[in-house]
Each structure stands twice: as structure tokens, then as C-alpha cells.
Coordinates of C-alpha atoms in Angstrom, one line a residue:
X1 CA 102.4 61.5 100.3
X2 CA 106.0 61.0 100.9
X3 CA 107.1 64.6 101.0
X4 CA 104.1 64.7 103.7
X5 CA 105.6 62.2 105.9
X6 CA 108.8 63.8 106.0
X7 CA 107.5 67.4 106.7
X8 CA 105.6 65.6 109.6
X9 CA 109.2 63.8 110.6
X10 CA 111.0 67.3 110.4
X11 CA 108.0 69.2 112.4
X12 CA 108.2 66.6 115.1
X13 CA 112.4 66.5 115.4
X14 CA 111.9 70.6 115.3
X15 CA 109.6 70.3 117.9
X16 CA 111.8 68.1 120.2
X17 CA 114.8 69.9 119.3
X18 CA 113.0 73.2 120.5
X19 CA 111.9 71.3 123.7
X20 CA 115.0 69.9 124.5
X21 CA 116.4 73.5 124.6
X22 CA 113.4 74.8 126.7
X23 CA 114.5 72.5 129.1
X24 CA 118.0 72.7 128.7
X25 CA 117.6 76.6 129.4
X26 CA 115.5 76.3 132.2
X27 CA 117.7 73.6 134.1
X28 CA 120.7 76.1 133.6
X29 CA 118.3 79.0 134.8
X30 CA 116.7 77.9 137.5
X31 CA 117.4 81.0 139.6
X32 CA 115.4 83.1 137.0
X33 CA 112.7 80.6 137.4
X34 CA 112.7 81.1 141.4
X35 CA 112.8 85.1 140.9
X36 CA 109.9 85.2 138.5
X37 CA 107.8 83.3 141.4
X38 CA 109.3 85.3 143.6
X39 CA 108.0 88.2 141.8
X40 CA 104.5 86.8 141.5
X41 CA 104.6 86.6 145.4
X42 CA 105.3 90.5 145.7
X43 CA 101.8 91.2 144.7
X44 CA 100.5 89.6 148.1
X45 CA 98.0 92.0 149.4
X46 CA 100.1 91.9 153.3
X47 CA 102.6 94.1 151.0
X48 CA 100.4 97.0 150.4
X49 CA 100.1 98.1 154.4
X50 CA 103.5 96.5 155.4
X51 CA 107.1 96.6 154.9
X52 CA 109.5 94.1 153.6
X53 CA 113.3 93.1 153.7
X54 CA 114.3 90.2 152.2
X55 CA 117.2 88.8 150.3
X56 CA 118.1 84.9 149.0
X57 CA 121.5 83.9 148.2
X58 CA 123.2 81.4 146.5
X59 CA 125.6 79.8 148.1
X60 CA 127.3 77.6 145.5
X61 CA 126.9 80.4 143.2
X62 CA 127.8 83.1 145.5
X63 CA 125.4 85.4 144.5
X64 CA 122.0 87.5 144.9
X65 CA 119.2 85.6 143.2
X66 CA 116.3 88.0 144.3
X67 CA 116.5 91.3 146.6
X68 CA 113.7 93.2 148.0
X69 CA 114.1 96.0 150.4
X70 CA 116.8 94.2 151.3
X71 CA 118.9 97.5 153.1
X72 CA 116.4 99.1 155.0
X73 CA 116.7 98.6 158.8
X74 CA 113.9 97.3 160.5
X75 CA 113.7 95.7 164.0
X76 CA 114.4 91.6 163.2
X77 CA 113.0 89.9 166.4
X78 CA 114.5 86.9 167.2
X79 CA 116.3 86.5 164.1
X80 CA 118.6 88.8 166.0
X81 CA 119.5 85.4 167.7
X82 CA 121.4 84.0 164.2
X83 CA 123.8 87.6 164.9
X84 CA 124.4 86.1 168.5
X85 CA 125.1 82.3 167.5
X86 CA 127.7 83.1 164.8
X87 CA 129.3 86.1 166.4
X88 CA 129.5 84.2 169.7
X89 CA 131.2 80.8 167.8
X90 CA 133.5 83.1 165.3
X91 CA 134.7 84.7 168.4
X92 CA 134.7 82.4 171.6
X93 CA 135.3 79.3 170.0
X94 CA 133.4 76.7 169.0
X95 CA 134.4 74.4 171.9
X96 CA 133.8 77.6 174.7
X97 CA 132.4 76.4 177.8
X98 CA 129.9 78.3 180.4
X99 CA 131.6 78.0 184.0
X100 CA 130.3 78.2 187.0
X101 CA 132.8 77.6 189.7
X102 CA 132.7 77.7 193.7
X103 CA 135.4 79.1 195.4
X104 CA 136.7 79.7 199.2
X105 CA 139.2 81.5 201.1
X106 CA 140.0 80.7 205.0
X107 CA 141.0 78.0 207.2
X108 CA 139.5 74.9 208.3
X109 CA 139.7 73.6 211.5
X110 CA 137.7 71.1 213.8
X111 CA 135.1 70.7 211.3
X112 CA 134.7 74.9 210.8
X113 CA 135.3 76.6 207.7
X114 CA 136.3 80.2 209.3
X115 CA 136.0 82.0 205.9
X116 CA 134.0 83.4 202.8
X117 CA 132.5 81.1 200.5
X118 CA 132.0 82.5 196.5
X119 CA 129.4 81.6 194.1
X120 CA 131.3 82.7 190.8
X121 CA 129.0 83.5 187.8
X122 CA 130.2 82.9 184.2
X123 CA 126.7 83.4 182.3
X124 CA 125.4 79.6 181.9
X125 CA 122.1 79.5 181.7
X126 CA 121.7 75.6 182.0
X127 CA 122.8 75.4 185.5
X128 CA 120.4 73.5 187.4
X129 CA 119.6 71.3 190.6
X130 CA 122.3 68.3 189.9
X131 CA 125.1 71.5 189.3
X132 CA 123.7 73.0 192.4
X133 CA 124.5 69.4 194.2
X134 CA 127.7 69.4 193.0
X135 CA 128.7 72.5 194.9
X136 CA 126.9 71.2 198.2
X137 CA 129.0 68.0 197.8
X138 CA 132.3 69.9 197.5
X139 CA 131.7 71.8 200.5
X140 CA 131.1 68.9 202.3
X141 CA 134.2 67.3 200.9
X142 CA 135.8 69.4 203.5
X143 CA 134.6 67.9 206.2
X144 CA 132.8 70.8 207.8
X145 CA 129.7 70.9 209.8
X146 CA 129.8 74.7 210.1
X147 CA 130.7 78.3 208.1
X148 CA 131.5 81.4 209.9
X149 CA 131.6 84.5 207.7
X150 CA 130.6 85.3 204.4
X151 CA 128.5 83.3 201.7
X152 CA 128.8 85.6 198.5
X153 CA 127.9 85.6 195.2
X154 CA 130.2 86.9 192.7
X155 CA 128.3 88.9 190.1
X156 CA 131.1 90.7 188.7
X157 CA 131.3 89.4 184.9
X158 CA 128.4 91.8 184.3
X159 CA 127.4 95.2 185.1
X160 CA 124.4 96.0 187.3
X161 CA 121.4 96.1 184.6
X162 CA 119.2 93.7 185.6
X163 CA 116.7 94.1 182.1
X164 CA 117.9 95.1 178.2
X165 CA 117.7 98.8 176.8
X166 CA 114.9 98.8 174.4
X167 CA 112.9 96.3 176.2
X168 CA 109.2 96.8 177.3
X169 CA 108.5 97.0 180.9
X170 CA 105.2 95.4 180.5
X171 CA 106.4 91.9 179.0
X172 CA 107.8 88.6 180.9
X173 CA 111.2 89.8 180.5
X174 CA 114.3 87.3 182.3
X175 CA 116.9 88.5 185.2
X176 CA 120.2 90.0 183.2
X177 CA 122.7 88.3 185.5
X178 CA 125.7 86.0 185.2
X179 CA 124.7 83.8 188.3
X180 CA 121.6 81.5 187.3
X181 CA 119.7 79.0 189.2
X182 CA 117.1 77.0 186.9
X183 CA 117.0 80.3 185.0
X184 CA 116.0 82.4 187.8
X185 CA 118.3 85.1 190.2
X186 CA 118.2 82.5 193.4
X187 CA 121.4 81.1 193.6
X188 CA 122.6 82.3 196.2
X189 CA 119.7 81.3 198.8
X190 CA 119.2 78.1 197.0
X191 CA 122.9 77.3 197.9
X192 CA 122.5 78.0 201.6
X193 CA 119.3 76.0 201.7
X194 CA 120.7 72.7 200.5
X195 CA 123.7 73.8 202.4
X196 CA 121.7 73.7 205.6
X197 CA 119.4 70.5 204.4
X198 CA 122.8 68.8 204.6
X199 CA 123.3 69.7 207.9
X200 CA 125.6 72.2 207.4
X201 CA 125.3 74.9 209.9
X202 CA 125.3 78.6 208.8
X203 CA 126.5 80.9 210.8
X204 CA 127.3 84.0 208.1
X205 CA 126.2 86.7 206.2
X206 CA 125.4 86.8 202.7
X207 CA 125.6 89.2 199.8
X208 CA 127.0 90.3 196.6
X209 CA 131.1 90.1 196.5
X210 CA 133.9 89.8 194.1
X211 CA 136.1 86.7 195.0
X212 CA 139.8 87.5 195.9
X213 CA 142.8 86.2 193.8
X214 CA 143.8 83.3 195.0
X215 CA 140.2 82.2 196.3
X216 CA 140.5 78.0 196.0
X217 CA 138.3 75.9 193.9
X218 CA 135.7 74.0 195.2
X219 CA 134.0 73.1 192.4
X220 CA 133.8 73.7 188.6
X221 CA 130.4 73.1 186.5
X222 CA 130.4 73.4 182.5
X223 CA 128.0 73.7 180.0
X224 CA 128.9 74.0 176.2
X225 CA 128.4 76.1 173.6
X226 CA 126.5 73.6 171.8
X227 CA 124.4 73.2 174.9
X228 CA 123.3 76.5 175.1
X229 CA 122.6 77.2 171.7
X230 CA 120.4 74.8 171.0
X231 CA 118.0 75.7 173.1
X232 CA 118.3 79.8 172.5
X233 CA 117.7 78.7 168.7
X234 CA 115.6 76.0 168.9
X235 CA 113.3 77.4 171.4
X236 CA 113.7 80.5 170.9
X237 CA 115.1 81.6 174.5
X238 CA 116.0 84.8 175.0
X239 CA 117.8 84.1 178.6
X240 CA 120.1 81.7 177.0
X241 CA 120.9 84.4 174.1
X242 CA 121.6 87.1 176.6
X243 CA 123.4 84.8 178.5
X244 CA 125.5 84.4 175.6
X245 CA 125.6 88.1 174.2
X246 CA 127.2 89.2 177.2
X247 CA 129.4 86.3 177.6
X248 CA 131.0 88.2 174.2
X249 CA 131.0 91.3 176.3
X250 CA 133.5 90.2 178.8
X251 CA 136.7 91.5 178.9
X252 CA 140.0 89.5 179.3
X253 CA 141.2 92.3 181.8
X254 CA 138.3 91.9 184.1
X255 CA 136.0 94.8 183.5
X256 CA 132.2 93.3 183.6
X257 CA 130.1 93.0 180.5
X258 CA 128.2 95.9 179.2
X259 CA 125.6 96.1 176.4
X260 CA 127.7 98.3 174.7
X261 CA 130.8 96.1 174.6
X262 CA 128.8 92.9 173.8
X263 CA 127.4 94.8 170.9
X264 CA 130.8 95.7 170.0
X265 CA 131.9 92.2 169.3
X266 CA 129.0 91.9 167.1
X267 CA 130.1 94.7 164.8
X268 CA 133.4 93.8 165.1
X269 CA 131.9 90.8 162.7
X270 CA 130.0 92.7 160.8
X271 CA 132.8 94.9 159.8
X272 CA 134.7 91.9 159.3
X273 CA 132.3 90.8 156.6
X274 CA 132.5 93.7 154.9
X275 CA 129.7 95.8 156.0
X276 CA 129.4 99.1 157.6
X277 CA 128.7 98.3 161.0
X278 CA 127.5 102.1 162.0
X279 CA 124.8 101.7 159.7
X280 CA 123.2 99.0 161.9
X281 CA 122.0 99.3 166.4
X282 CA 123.0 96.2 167.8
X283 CA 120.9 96.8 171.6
X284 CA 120.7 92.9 172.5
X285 CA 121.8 89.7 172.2
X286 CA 117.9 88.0 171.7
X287 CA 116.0 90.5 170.3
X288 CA 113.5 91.5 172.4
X289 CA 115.0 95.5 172.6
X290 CA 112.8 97.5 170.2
X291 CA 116.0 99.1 169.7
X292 CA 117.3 96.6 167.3
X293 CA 117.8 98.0 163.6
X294 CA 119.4 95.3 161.2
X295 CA 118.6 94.7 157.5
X296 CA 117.8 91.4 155.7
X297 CA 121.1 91.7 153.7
X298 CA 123.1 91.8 156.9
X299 CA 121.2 88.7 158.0
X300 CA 121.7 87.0 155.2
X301 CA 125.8 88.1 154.9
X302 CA 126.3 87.2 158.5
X303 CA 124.4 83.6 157.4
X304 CA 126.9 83.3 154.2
X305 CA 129.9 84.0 156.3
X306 CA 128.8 81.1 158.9
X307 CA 128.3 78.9 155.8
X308 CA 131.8 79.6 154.3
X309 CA 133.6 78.6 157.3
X310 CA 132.8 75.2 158.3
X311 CA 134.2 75.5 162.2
X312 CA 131.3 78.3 162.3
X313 CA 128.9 75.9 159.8
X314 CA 129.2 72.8 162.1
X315 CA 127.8 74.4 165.5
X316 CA 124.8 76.9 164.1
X317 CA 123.5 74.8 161.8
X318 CA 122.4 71.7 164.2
X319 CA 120.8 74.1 166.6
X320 CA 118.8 76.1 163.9
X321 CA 114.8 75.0 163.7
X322 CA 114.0 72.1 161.0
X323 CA 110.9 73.1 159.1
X324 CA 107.5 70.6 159.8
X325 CA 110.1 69.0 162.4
X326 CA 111.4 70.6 165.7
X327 CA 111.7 73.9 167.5
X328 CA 109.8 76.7 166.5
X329 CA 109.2 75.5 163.1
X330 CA 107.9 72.1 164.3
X331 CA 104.2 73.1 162.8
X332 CA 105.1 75.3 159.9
X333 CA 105.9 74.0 156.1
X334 CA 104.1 70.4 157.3
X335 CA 103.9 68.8 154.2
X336 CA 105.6 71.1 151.6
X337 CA 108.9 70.6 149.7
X338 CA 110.0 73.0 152.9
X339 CA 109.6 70.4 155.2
X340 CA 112.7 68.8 156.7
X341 CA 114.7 70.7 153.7
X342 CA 114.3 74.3 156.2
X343 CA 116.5 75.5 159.2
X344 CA 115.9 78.4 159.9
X345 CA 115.6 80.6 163.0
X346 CA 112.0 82.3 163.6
X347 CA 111.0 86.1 165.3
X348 CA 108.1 87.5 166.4
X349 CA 107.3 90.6 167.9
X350 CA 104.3 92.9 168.0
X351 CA 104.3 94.1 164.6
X352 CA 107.1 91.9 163.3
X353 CA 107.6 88.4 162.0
X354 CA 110.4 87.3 160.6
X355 CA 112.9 84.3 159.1
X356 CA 116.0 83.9 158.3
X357 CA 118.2 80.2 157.7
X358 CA 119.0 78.0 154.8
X359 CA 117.3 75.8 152.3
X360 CA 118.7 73.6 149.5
X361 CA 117.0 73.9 146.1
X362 CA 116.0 71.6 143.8
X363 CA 118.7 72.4 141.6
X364 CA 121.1 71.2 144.2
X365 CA 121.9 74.8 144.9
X366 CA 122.9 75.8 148.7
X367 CA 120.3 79.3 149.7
X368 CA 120.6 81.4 152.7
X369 CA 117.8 83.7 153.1
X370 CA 116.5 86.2 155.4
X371 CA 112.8 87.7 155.3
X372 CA 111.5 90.5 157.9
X373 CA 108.1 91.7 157.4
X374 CA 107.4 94.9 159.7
X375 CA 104.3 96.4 160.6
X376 CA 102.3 93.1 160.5
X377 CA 99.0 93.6 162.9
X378 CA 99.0 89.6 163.0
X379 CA 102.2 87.5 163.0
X380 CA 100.6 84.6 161.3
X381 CA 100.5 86.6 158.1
X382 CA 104.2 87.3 158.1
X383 CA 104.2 83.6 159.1
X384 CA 101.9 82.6 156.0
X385 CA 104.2 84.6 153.4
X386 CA 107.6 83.3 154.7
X387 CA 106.5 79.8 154.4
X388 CA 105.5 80.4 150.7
X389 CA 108.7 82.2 150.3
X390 CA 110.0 78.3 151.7
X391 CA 108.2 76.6 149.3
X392 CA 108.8 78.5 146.3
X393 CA 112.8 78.3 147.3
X394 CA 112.5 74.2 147.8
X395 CA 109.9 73.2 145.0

């Protein structure tokens, strides 16, 4: 009887001794844990007809914890955006402001401006009607009633292409220009017509016009950074992202911005972070170009870098979508471990759907990840797998 009692005691302490090791092993292992789930994931049936690129680091680890196609190139989408954000704040600044600034050269005399007038563009896609009244108001700071001569507007930061190479001539596609007016290519004759609602009278011709060196400034209007990117990666917009692509493209001696030296700057990071940057097409800033060819490992190398430097960290990761909570993410992950836990920056075009942010797991751990799924006939599938892929990461 005795000697049964303490074969029962030493069954039970093996037992909880073996337990306590099961979950001492799995607590220190929790990546393995993630990639096995992972793995049960790659037998989704939207595998067998499509393609996948993915990768999930660990941050605090600094390290791969699953890989899958992560080096083939395939078009991102928007995710393309995340390349913009952190090129754009490793390499203007994090504090960079978007001016638009009016200028004028002449005399003024007996309430005539004899002169030119310029509308200088610097890319800021947030300029709207209260900017816009600003500039009326500085002109009529003066103390004019009339202009005779020119009213230009200085497009010169950018080169002449009004639409992206790669893009597709059918979609809604926005104006490629540095001078904006609530998003649109009006400025310049909505800032004659409030001119001339304010009485001021008109007498001049208007076109397209570089301003001179020592042109005067009327007026200055700024947007930040900060502004802009939170609506290009919030919402998505790919005016605001070109706007900022090609602000990388400009070139302290004054040449305008060109796709090709835009893309440059992007490169210049990727080299930077140690990858081979001819490997990679870099056509736009949003991407909408069909031209785009990136990989889920440079995604995800681009998102460690931002996450490493906290200067970068502290501007892209308050504009980035919350999952179940704002932005394009605002009805995806709703009630999951994902939600609120999420930021992430989405992508859709026809055939793609991607995803590609951070996450903390529930081991504490930091994760960056990046997901693109090509050749999708319905973007809600890609959709559907990347928010298990959330939920796996965050459970």
C-alpha cells in the first residue's frame, strides 16, 4: 500500500516535472511555435494557383523567424508606399516641409503692380482654399488694385510628365505636377479668380514660367512631412506619395525631378541597407506603375531599418494603418488578437494584394513583416490570408 502511494507521488512529480519543461521549452521557443502555424497556413488552397513572397522578422531578436518566396520580385502595390515614407524621412528629414511660396518681380506704383507675378510649386499636396487665401491677401498687402504683365506658374521642380511610367491609361490616375490646388492642376486660374473676386483687376497674360533670382516673396505656405504622410499611408493616396517621391528627386542644383532620379534616392537606401539595389525597378513613388518589381525581403529590410533608427521609427509608424481601427485597415482583423496590435500599410491592384508593417507578439517580441500575394483573381482572398497571417503573428 505504501510503496503504491509513493509510486503514485513520483508519477505525479514526473509528470509535473515533464510539464513544467513543456512549457518552459515552448515559452523560450515561441518562434518555432509561430513557424509551425505558419507552415499549416501554406497549405491554403489560394497557394496552389498563386504566388507568394513573404518574410517575418524579429526585431528584438534580429532575425528571420519564417521565409517564404521571400526574394522573388513581384509588383507590391501600395506597399510600395512604406519604400516612399522611409526613404523620404531617412533622406529629407524628419522635420522637411512642403513649400509653396508666391513671388513677384516689378515696381509698384499708384496702386499698379507693373510686373510678373509667380506661383512657385514645391510638391505639397495639402495645399488648399485657406493657403490659396493667403496668397490673395499678400497681394493685396501691396496695396494694388491692378497687375499688368505676367501671372505665371512656376512648374520647374519637375519635369513635364504629367502621368507615371508603368501606369494604366484606363484608371483614375492624378496630375504629376509640383503646383496643386485641392489636389487638382488649377492653380493658376484659381489664383486669378479670387484675385479678381477681390477686386483686383487683371490686366496680364498667364502661363508656365520659371521665377527669376531675386523674384520677392509674397507669401510662403507649409505643410509637413508628418502631414502628408499620414494621409498617403493612412488612405492610401497615391497623389500625396508621388508628391513625395519626386520631392526625393529634386536636385539641390536646380535640375527638375525625374522618375529616374527619385528612384535613385530609393536605391541609394536600399544599397545602404545592404541589398543589391539593381536587383529591384523602383518606377514610382505609390505604386500604381505595373513596373514596380520589389521582394518581400526588401520590404521587410527597409521596415527593420526604419525600426532601428528611432528619428525614422517616430514619423512612419504613426501614419501606418492600425488594424480593426483607422485607415485602410479600419474593417480588417475586427476582433482578433490583430486588432489595435497591427500597423501596417495595405496594396491592391488587379491581381495583387498585399501587406506589409509591424506587430508585437505575445511573447513581447517586436515583428516586421511583409506578405505579397500575386496573381490573386479577387483581392479579398489575399486580404483573407494576410489577416490570418496577423492573427497567427499576435495570438
Amino acid at each position: 500500500m505504501v510503496r503504491n502511494i509513493l509510486l503514485h507521488r513520483l508519477c505525479c512529480t514526473l509528470i509535473a516535472s515533464l510539464s513544467f519543461l513543456l512549457v518552459t521549452a515552448q515559452g523560450l521557443d515561441d518562434n518555432q511555435l509561430l513557424r509551425q502555424r505558419l507552415d499549416v497556413l501554406m497549405r491554403d488552397t489560394l497557394l496552389e494557383t498563386t504566388q507568394l513572397g513573404m518574410m517575418v522578422w524579429d526585431l528584438d531578436a534580429d532575425s528571420a523567424i519564417f521565409k517564404r518566396g521571400e526574394r522573388q520580385l513581384l509588383r507590391p502595390a501600395s506597399t510600395e508606399k512604406v519604400l516612399t515614407a522611409v526613404t523620404a524621412i531617412d533622406c529629407l528629414g524628419g522635420d522637411f516641409q512642403f513649400k509653396t511660396e508666391l513671388r513677384y518681380v516689378g515696381l509698384v506704383q499708384d496702386r499698379v503692380l507693373e510686373g510678373d507675378i509667380y506661383c512657385v510649386g514645391g510638391f505639397d499636396p495639402c495645399f488648399n482654399m485657406e493657403d490659396m487665401q493667403a496668397f490673395v491677401e499678400s497681394v493685396r498687402a501691396l496695396g494694388i488694385d491692378t497687375i499688368r504683365g505676367h501671372v505665371y506658374a512656376d512648374k520647374s521642380a519637375k519635369d513635364f510628365n504629367q502621368y507615371g511610367e508603368g501606369w494604366c491609361w484606363d484608371d483614375d490616375n492624378p496630375v504629376l505636377t509640383p503646383l496643386l490646388y485641392n489636389r487638382r492642376d488649377i492653380f493658376l486660374e484659381t489664383f486669378m479668380g479670387e484675385l479678381s473676386k477681390q477686386g483686383i483687376v487683371l490686366q496680364v497674360y498667364s502661363g508656365r514660367g520659371q521665377r527669376p533670382e531675386g523674384a520677392l516673396l509674397l507669401c510662403r505656405r507649409v505643410h509637413t512631412l508628418d502631414e502628408v504622410l499620414l494621409t498617403m499611408m493612412k488612405e492610401s493616396d497615391n497623389l500625396y506619395a508621388e508628391s513625395v517621391f519626386y520631392q526625393l528627386g529634386r536636385n539641390a542644383n536646380g535640375n527638375p525631378a525625374t522618375a529616374k532620379s527619385s528612384a535613385e534616392k530609393v536605391k541609394d537606401l536600399i544599397k545602404r541597407i545592404g541589398l543589391d539595389a539593381s536587383q529591384y525597378s523602383i518606377a514610382d513613388g505609390s505604386g500604381l506603375s505595373l513596373y514596380n518589381y520589389v521582394s518581400a525581403e526588401l520590404e521587410v529590410m527597409v521596415l527593420r531599418h526604419a525600426a532601428r533608427n528611432e528619428w525614422i521609427d517616430i514619423h512612419l509608424r504613426p501614419s501606418l494603418p492600425i488594424a480593426g481601427e483607422d485607415g485602410t485597415l479600419k474593417r480588417r482583423m475586427v476582433g482578433t488578437s490583430a486588432q489595435g496590435n497591427v500597423r501596417a500599410k495595405t496594396g491592391s491592384l488587379r491581381g495583387v494584394s498585399s501587406l506589409a508593417g509591424y506587430c508585437t507578439a505575445k511573447n513581447g517580441h517586436r515583428l516586421c513583416f511583409s506578405i505579397i500575394n500575386q496573381g490573386v483573381r479577387s483581392t479579398k482572398h489575399g486580404r483573407d490570408f494576410q489577416d490570418k497571417v496577423c492573427e497567427i503573428l499576435t495570438r
